[in-house]
Short mmCIF file of C-alpha atoms and ligand atoms in Angstrom, two decimals:
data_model
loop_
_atom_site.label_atom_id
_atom_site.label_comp_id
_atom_site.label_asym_id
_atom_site.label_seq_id
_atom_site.Cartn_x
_atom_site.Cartn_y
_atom_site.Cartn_z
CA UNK A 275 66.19 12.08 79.86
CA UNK A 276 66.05 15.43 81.66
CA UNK A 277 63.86 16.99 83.65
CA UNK A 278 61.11 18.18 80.84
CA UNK A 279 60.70 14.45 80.09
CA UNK A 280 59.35 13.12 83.49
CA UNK A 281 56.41 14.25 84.62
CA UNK A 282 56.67 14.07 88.63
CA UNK A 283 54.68 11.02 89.22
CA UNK A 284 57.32 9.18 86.14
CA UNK A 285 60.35 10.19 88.20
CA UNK A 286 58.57 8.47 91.43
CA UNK A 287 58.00 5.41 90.06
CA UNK A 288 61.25 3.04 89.99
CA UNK A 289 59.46 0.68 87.83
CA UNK A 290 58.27 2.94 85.16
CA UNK A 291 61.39 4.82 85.23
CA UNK A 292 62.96 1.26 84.25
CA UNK A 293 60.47 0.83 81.68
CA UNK A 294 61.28 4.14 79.94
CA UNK A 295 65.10 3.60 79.71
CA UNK A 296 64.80 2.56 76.48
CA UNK A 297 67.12 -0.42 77.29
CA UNK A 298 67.03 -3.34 75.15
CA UNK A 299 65.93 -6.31 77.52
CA UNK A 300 63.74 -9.90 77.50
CA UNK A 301 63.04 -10.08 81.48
CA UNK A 302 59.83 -7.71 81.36
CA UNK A 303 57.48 -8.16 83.54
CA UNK A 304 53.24 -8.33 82.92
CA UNK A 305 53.76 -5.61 85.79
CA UNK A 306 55.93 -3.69 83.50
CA UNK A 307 54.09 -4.22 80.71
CA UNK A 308 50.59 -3.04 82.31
CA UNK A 309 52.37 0.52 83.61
CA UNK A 310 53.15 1.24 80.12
CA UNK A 311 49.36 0.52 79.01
CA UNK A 312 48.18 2.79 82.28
CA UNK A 313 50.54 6.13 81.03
CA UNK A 314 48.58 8.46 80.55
CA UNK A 315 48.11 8.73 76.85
CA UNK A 316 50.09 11.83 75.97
CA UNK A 317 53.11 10.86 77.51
CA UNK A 318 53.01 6.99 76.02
CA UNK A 319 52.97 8.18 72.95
CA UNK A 320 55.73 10.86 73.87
CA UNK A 321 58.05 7.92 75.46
CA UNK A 322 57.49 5.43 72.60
CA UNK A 323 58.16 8.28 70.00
CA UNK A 324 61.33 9.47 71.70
CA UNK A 325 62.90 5.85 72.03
CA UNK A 326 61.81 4.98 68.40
CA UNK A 327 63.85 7.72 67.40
CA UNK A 328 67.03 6.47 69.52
CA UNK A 329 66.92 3.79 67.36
CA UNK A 330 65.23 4.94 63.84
CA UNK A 331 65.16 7.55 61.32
CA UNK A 332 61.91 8.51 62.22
CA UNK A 333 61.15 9.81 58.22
CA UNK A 334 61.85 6.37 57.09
CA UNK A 335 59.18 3.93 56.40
CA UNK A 336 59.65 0.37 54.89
CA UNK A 337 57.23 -0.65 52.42
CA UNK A 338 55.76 -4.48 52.57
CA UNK A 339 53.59 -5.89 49.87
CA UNK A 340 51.89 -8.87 50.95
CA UNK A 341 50.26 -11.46 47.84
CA UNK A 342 48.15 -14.43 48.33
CA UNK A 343 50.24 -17.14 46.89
CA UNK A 344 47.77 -19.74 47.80
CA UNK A 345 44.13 -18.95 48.73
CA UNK A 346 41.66 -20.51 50.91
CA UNK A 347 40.68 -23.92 51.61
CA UNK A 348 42.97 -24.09 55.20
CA UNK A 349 41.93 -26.52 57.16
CA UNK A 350 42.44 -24.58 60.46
CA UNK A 351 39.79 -23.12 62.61
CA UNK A 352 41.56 -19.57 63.43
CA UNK A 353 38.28 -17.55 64.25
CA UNK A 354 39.36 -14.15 62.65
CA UNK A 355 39.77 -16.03 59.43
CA UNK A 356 38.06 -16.06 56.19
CA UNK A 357 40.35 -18.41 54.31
CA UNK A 358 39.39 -21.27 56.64
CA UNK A 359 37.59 -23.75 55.15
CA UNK A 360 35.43 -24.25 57.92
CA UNK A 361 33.79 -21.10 57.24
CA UNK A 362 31.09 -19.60 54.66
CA UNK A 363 33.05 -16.32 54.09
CA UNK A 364 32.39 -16.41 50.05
CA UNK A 365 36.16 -16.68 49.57
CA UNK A 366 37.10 -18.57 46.39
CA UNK A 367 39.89 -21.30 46.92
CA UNK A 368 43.01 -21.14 44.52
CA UNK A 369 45.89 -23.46 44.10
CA UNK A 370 49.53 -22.44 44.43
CA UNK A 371 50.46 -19.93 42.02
CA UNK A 372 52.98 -20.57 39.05
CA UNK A 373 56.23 -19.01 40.13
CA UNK A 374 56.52 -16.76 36.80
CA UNK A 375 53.31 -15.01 37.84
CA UNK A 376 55.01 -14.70 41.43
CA UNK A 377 57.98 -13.30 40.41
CA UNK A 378 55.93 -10.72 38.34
CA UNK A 379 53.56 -9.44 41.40
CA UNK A 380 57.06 -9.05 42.74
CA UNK A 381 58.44 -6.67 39.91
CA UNK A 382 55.51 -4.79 39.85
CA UNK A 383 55.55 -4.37 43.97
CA UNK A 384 59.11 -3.19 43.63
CA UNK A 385 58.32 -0.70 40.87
CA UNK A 386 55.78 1.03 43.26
CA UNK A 387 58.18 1.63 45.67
CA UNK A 388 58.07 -2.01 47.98
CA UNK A 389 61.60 -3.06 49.64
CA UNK A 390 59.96 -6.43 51.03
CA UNK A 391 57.47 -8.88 49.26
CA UNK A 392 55.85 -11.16 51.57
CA UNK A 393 54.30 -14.58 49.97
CA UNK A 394 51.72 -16.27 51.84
CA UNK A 395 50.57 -19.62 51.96
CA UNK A 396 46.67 -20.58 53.46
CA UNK A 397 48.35 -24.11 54.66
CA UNK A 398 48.23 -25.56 58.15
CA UNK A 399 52.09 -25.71 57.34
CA UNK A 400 53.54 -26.60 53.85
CA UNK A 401 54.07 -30.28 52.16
CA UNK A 402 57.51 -30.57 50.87
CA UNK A 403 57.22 -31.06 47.43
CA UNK A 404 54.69 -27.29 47.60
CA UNK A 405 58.16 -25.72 48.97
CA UNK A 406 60.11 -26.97 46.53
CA UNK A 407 57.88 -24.16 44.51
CA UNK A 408 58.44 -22.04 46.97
CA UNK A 409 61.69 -21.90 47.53
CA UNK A 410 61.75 -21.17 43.43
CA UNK A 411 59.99 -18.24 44.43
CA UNK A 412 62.22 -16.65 47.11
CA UNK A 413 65.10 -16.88 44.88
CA UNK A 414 63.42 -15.36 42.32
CA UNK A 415 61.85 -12.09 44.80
CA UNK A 416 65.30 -11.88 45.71
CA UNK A 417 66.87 -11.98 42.30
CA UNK A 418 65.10 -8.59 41.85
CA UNK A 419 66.70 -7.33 44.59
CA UNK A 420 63.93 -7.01 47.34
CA UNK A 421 63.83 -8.60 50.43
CA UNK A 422 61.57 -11.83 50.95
CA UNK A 423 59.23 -12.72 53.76
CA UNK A 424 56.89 -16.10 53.62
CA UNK A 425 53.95 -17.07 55.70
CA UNK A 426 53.33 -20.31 54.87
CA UNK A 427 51.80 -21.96 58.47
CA UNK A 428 53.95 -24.25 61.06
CA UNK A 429 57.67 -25.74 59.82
CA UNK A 430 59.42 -28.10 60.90
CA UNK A 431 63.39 -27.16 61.67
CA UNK A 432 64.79 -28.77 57.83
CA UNK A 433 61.82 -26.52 56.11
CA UNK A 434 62.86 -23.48 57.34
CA UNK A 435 66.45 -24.24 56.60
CA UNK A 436 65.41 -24.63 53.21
CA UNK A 437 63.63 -21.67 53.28
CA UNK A 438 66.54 -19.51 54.71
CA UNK A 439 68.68 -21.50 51.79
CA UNK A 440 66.44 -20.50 48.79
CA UNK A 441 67.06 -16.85 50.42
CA UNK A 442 63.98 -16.00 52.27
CA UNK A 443 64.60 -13.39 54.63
CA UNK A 444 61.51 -12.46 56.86
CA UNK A 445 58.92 -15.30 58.35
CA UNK A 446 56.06 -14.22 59.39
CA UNK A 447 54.13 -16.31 62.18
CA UNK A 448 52.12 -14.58 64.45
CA UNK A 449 51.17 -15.50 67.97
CA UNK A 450 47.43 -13.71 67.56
CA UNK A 451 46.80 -13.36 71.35
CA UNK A 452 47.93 -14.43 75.03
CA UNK A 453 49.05 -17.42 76.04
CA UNK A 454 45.71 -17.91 78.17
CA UNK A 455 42.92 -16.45 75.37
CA UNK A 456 44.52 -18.33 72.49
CA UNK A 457 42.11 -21.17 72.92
CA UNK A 458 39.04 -18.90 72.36
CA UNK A 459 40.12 -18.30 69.04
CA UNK A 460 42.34 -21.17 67.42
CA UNK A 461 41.89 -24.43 68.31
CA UNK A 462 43.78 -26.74 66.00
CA UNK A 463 47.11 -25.97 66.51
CA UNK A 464 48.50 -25.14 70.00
CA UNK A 465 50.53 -22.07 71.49
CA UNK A 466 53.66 -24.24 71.96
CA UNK A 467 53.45 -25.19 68.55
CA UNK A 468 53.59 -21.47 67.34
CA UNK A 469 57.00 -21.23 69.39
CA UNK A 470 58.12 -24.25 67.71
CA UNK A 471 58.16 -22.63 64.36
CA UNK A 472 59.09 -19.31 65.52
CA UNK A 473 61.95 -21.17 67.28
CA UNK A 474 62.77 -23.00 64.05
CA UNK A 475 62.78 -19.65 61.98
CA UNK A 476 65.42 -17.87 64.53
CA UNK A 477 67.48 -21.22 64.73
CA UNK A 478 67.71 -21.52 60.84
CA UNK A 479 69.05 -17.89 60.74
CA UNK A 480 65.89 -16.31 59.09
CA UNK A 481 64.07 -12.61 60.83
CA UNK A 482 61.21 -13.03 62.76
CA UNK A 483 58.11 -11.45 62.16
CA UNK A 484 55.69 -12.11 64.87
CA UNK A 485 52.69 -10.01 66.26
CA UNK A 486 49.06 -11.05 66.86
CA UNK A 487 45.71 -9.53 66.45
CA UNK A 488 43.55 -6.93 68.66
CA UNK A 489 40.07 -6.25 69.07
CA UNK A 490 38.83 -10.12 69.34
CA UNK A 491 37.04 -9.93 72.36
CA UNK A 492 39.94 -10.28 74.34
CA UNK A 493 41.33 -8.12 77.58
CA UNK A 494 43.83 -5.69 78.11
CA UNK A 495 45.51 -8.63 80.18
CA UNK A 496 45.51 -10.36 77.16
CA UNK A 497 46.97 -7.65 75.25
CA UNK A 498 49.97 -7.31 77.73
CA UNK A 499 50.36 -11.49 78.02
CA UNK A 500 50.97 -11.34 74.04
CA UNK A 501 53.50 -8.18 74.12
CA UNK A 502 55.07 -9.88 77.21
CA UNK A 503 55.47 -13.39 75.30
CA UNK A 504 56.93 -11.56 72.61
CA UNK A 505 59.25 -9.23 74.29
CA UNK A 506 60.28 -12.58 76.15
CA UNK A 507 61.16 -14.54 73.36
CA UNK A 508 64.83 -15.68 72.97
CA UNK A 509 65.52 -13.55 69.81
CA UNK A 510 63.10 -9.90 70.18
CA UNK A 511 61.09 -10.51 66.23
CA UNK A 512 62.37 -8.00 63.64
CA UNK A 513 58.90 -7.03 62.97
CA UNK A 514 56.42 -6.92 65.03
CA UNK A 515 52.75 -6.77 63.38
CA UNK A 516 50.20 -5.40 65.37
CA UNK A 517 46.76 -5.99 63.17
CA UNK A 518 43.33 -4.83 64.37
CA UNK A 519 40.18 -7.65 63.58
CA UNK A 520 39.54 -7.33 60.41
CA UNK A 521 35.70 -8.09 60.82
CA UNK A 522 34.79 -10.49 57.92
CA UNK A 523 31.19 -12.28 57.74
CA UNK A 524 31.27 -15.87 57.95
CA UNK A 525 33.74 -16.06 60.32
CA UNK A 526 33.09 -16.43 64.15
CA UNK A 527 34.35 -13.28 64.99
CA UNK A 528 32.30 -11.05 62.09
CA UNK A 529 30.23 -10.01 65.45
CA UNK A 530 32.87 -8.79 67.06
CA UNK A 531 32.22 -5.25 69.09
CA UNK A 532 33.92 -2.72 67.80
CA UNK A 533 37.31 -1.89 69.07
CA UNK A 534 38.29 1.42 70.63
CA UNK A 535 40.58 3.38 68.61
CA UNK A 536 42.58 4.57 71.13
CA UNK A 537 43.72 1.23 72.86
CA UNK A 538 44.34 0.37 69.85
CA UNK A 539 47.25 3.25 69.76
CA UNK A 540 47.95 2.26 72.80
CA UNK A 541 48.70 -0.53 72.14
CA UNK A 542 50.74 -0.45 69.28
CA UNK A 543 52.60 2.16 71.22
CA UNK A 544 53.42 -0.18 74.09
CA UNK A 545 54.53 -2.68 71.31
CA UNK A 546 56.54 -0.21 69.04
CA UNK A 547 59.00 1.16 71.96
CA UNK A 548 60.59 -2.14 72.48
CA UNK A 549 63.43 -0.89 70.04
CA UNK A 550 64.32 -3.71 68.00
CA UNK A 551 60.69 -3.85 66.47
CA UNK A 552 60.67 -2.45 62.92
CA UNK A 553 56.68 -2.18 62.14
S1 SF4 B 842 46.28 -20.96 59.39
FE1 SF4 B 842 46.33 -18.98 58.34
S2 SF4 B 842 45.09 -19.26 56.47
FE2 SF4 B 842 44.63 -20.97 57.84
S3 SF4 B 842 42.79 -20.33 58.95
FE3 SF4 B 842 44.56 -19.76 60.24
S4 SF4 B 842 45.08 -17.63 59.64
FE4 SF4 B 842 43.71 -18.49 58.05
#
């Protein structure tokens, strides 16, 4: 960086000067983390812009298509969540799709210019014999030639070898929040369980996706607990979803207050220059 790229008070500060290196590390700090959030807003964007393009062509954008395979009827209590059964949200339950019509969504995603197709599942994690259809599945995405990403709830360590077996590329399993305002919005599975499966994924050689949610009623220290749990875990997730709360009516969270737009960017900002992210 030369001098046109620090403003004074940057160059002053050791531990933002650390933070802007653009080196690829898991030890940050909350601390760290919070000085990035506090930049003022021109030059986050700036610093996360000039590190993404270190790393990326900054022209290129990957293209995910994302289809229901199974709708509805979960028996988790995720707040943000209209496919929860607990919940009058007026969405119609559906069983697990034949893997024909799969494979079709698939060729028509491709044809309009997707490079990924993600297939997800509304299971508190998947019984064997529904991943044996599955699996069918990812080999037949990838037989097209795309890449594959499932969300299918918590696995267990021989599912997701399966899974990376059959060919699937990409899991996605999201933290949704900090460590310490998780409970507020899931209660039926825990944190630790989350790492479990995101633990399982890495182990059995498949990508990581894993981001959470924003705009739940949480706090900026929340915001910076979930970048810092991701940014700590052993493997850095290939993709890193940041979604904001999709209000839905039914749900616990369809009252949410509306979240500013540019913490929001912020956020996303603070999450996008750690360079191994992808989305
Ligand atoms: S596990 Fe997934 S499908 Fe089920 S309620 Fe939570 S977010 Fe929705």
């Amino acid at each position: 960086m030369d001098d046109r790229t620090h403003a004074p008070f940057l160059a002053a500060n050791p531990v933002l000067v650390r933070c802007l290196s653009g080196a690829v590390r898991q030890d940050w700090t909350r601390a760290e983390i919070e000085a990035l959030f506090d930049l003022p807003f021109p030059d986050l964007i700036f610093h996360a812009q000039r590190i993404h393009r270190e790393h990326f062509d900054p022209r290129e954008v990957q293209i995910s298509t994302l289809l229901s395979i199974k709708t509805g009827g979960c028996p988790e209590d995720c707040a943000y969540c209209p496919q929860s059964a607990r919940y009058d949200t007026g969405v119609t339950a559906h069983k697990l799709m034949d893997v024909a019509a799969v494979v079709d969504e698939a060729r028509a995603a491709k044809a309009a210019g997707a490079s990924r197709f993600c297939m997800g599942a509304a299971w508190r994690s998947p019984k064997d014999r529904d991943l044996d259809q599955v699996c069918a599945m990812v080999a037949g995405v990838r037989a097209l030639g795309l890449e594959t990403c499932a969300t299918l709830g918590m696995l267990t360590a021989p599912q997701a070898a399966r899974l990376k077996s059959a060919g699937l590329d990409y899991y996605n399993h999201n933290l949704d929040t900090s460590p310490e305002f998780y409970g507020e919005i899931v209660s039926t599975r825990t944190y630790q369980e989350r790492l479990d499966t995101l633990n399982h994924v890495r182990t059995a050689g498949i990508h990581v996706c894993c981001g959470g949610i924003v705009g739940m009623g949480e706090g900026r220290h929340d915001r910076i607990g979930m970048i810092a749990t991701l940014a700590g875990l052993p493997g850095h997730p290939e993709s890193v979803p940041i979604n904001l709360l999709v209000r839905v009516e039914g749900t616990p969270l369809a009252a949410a207050e509306t979240f500013d737009p540019l913490e929001f960017v912020r956020t996303i900002a603070v999450a996008f220059r750690r360079p191994r992210g992808h989305e």
